[in-house]
mmCIF file with all atom_site columns, C-alpha atoms in Angstrom:
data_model
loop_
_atom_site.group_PDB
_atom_site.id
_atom_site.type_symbol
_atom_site.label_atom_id
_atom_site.label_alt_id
_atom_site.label_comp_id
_atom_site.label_asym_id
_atom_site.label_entity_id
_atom_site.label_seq_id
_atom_site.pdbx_PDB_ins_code
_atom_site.Cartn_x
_atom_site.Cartn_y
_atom_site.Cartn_z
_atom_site.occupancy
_atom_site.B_iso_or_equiv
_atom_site.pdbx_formal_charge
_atom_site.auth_seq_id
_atom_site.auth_comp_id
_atom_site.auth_asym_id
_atom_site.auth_atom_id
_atom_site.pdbx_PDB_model_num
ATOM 1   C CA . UNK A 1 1   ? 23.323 174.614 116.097 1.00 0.00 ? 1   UNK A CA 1
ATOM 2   C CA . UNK A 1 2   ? 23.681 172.580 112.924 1.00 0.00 ? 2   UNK A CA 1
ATOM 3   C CA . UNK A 1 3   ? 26.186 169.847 112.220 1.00 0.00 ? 3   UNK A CA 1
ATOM 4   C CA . UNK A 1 4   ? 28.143 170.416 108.945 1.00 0.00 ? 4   UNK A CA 1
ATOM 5   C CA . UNK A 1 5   ? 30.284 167.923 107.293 1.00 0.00 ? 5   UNK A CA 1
ATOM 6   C CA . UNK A 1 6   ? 33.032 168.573 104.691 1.00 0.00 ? 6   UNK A CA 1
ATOM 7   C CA . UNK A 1 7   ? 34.223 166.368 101.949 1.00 0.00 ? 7   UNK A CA 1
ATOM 8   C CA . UNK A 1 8   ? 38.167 166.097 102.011 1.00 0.00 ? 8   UNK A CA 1
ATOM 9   C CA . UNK A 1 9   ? 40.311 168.296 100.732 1.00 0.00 ? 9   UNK A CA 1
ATOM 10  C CA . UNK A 1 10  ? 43.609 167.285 99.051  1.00 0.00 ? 10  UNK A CA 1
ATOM 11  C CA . UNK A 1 11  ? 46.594 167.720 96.912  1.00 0.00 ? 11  UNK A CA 1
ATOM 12  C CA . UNK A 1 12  ? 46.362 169.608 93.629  1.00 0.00 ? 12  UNK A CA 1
ATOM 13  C CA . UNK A 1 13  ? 48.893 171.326 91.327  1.00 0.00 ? 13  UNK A CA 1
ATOM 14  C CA . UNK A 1 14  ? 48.325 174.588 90.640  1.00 0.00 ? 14  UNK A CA 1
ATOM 15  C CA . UNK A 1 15  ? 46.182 175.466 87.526  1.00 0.00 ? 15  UNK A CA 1
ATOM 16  C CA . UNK A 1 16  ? 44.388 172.301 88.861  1.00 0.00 ? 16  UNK A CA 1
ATOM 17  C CA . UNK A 1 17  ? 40.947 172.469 90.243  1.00 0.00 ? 17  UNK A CA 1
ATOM 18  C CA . UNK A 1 18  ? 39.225 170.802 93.318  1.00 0.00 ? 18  UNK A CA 1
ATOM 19  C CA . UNK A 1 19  ? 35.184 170.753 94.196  1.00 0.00 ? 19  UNK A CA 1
ATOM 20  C CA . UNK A 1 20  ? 34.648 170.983 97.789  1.00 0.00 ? 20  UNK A CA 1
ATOM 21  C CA . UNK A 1 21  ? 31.016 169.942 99.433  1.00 0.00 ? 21  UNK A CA 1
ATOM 22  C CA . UNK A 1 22  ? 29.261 170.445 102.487 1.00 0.00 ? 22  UNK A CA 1
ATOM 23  C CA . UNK A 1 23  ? 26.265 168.654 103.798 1.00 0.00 ? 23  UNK A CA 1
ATOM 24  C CA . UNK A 1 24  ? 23.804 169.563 106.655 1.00 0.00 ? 24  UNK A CA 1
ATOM 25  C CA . UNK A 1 25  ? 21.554 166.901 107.883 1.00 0.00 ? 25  UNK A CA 1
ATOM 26  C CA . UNK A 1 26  ? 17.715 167.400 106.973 1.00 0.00 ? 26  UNK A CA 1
ATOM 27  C CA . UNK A 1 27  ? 15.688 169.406 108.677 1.00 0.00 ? 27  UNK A CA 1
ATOM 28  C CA . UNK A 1 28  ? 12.277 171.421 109.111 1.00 0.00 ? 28  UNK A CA 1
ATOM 29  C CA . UNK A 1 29  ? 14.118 174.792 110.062 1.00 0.00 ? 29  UNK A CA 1
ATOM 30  C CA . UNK A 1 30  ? 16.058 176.065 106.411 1.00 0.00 ? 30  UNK A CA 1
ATOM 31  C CA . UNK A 1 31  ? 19.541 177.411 106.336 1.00 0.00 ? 31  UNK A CA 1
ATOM 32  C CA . UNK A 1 32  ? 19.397 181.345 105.276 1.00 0.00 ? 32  UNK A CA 1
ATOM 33  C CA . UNK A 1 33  ? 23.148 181.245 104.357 1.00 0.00 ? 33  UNK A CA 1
ATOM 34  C CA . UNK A 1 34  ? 25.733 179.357 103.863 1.00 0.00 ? 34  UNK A CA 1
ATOM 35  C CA . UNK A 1 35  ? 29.434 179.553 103.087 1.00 0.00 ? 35  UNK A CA 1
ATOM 36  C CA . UNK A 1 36  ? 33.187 179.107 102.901 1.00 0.00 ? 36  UNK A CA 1
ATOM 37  C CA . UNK A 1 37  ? 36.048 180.058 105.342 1.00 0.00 ? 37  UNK A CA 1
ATOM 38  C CA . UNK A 1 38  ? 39.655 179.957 104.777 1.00 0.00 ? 38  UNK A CA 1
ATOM 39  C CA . UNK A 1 39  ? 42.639 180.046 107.403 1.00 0.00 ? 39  UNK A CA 1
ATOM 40  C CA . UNK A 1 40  ? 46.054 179.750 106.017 1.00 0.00 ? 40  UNK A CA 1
ATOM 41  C CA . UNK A 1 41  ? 49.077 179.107 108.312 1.00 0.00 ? 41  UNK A CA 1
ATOM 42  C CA . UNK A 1 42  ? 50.004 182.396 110.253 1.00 0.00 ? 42  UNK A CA 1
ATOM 43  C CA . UNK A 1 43  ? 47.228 184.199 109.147 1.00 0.00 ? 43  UNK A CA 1
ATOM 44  C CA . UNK A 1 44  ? 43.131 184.765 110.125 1.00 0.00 ? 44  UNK A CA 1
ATOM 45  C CA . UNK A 1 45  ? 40.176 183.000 109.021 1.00 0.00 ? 45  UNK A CA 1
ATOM 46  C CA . UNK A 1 46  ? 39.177 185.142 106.310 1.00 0.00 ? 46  UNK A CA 1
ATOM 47  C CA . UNK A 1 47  ? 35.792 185.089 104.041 1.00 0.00 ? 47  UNK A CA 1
ATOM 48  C CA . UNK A 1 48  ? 36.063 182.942 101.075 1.00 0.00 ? 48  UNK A CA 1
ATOM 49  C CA . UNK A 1 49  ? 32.508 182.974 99.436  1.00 0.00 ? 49  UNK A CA 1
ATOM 50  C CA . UNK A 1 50  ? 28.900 182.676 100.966 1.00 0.00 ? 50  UNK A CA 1
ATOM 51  C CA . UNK A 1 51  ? 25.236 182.243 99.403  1.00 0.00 ? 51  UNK A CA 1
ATOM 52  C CA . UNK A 1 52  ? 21.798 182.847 100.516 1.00 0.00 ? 52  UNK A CA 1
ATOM 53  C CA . UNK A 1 53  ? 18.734 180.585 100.079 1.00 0.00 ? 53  UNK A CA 1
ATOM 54  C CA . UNK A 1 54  ? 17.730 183.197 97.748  1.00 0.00 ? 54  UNK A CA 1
ATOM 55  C CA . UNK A 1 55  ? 20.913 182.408 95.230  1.00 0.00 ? 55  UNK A CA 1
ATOM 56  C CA . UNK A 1 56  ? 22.686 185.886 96.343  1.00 0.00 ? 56  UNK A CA 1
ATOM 57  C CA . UNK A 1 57  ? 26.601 184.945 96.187  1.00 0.00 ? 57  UNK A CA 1
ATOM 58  C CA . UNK A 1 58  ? 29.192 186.774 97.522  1.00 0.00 ? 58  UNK A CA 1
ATOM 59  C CA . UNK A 1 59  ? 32.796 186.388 96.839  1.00 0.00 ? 59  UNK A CA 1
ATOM 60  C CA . UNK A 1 60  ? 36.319 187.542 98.675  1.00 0.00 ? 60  UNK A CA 1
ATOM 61  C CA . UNK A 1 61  ? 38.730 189.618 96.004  1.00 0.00 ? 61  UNK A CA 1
ATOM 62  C CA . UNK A 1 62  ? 40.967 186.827 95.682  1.00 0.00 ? 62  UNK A CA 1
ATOM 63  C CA . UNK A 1 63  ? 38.786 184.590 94.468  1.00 0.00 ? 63  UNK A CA 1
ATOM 64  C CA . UNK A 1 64  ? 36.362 186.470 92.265  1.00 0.00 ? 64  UNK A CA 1
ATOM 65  C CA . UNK A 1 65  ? 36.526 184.826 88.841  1.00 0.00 ? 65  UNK A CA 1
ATOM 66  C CA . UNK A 1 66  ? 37.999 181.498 89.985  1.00 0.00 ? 66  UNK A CA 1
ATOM 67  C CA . UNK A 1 67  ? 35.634 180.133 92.562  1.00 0.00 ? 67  UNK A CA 1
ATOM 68  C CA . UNK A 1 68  ? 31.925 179.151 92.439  1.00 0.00 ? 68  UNK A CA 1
ATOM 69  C CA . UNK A 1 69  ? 29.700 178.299 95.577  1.00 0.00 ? 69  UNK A CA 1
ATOM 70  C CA . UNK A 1 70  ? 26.306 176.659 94.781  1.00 0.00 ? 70  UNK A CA 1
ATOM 71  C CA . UNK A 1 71  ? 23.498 174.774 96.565  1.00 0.00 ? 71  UNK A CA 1
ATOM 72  C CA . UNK A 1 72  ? 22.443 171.751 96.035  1.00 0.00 ? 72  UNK A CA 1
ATOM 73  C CA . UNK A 1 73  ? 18.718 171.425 95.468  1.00 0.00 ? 73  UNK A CA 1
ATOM 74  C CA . UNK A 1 74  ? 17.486 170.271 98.640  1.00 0.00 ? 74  UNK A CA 1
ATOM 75  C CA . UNK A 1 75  ? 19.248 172.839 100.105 1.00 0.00 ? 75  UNK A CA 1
ATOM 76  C CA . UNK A 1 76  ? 21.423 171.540 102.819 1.00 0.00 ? 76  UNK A CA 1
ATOM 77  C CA . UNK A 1 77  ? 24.082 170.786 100.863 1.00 0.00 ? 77  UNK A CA 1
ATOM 78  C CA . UNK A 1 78  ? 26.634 173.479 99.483  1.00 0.00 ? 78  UNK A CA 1
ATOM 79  C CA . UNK A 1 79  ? 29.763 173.184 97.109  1.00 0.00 ? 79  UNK A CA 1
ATOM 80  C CA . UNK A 1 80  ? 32.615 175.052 96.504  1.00 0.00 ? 80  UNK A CA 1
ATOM 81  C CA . UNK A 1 81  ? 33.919 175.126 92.388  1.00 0.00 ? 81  UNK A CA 1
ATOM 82  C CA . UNK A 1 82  ? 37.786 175.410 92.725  1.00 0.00 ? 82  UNK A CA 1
ATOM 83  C CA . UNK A 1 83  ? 39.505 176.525 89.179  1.00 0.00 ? 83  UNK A CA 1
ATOM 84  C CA . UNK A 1 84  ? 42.837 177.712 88.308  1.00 0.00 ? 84  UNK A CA 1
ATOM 85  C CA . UNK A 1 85  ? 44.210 177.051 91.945  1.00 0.00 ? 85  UNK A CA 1
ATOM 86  C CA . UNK A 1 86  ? 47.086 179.098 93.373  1.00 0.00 ? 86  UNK A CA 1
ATOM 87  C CA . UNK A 1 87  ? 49.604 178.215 95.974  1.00 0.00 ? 87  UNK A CA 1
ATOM 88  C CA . UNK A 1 88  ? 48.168 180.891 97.769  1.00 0.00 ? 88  UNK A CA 1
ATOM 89  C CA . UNK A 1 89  ? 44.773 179.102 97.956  1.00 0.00 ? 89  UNK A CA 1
ATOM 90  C CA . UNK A 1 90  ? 46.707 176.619 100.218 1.00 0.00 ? 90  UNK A CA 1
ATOM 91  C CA . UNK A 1 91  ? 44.373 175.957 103.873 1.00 0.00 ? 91  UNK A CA 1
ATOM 92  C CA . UNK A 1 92  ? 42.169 174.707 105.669 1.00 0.00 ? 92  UNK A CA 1
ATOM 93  C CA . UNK A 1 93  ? 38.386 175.388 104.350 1.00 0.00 ? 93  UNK A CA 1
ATOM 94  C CA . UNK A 1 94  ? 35.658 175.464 106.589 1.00 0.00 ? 94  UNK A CA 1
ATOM 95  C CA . UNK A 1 95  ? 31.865 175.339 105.970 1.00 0.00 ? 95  UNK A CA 1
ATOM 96  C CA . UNK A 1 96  ? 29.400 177.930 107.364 1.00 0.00 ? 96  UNK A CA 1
ATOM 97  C CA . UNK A 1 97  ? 25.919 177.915 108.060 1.00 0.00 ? 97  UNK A CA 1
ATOM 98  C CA . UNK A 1 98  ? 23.984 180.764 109.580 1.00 0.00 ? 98  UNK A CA 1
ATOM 99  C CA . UNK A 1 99  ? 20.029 180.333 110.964 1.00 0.00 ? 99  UNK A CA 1
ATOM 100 C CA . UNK A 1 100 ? 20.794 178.019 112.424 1.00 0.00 ? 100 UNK A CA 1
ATOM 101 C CA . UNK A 1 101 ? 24.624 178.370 112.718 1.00 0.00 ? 101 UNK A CA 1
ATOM 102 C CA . UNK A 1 102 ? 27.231 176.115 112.492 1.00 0.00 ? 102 UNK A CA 1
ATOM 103 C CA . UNK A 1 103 ? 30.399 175.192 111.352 1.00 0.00 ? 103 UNK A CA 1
ATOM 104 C CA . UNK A 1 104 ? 32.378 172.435 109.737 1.00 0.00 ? 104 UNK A CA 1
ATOM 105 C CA . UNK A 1 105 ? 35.607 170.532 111.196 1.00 0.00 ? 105 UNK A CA 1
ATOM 106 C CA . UNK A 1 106 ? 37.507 172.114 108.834 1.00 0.00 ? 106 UNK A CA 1
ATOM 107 C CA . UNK A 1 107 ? 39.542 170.265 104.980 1.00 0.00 ? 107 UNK A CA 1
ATOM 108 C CA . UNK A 1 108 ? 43.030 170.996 103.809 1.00 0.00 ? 108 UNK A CA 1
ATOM 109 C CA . UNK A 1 109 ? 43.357 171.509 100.316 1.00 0.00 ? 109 UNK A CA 1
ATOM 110 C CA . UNK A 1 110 ? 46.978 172.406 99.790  1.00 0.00 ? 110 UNK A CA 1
ATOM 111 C CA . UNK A 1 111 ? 47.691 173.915 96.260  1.00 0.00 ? 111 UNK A CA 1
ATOM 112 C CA . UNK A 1 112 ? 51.662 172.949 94.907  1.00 0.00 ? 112 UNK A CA 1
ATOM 113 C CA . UNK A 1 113 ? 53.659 174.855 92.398  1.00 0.00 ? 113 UNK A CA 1
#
């Protein structure tokens, strides 16, 4: 099990953007993938984006276009490009790692109109 830790969140407008970051501590063993969950109030955690250590990205419908995940170059870190938020957008994001696995606490970002 990994420890992930999450930069904060916060308040944006919408049409505003927000960069969220995740950092694992170093180690010998190399995460395969890692990613970004979303839960929204009253409904599941649902897929936001994920990357491999090989660059593959994959993205959930509604965010294709507006969101970028990257890794940093040491590879334990991993960021999350927020542009053109949308009220929907509005929860609490949660950083993934798989082999080894993991997750974050968890970061608000709540989008306004």
């Amino acid at each position: 099990q990994v420890q992930l830790t999450e930069s904060r969140g916060g308040l944006v407008q919408a049409g505003g953007s927000l960069t969220l970051s995740c950092a694992a501590p170093k180690s010998i063993f190399t995460i395969v993938v890692m990613g970004w969950y979303r839960q929204a109030p009253g409904k599941q955690r649902e897929l936001v984006a994920t990357i491999s250590h090989d660059g593959v990205t994959q993205y959930a419908d509604s965010v294709k276009g507006r969101f970028t995940i990257s890794r940093g170059s040491a590879w334990n870190t991993v960021y999350l490009q927020m542009n053109n938020l949308k009220p929907e957008d509005t929860a609490v994001y949660y950083c993934n790692a798989d082999r080894p696995s993991g997750w974050g606490r968890g970061t608000l970002v709540t989008v306004s109109e």
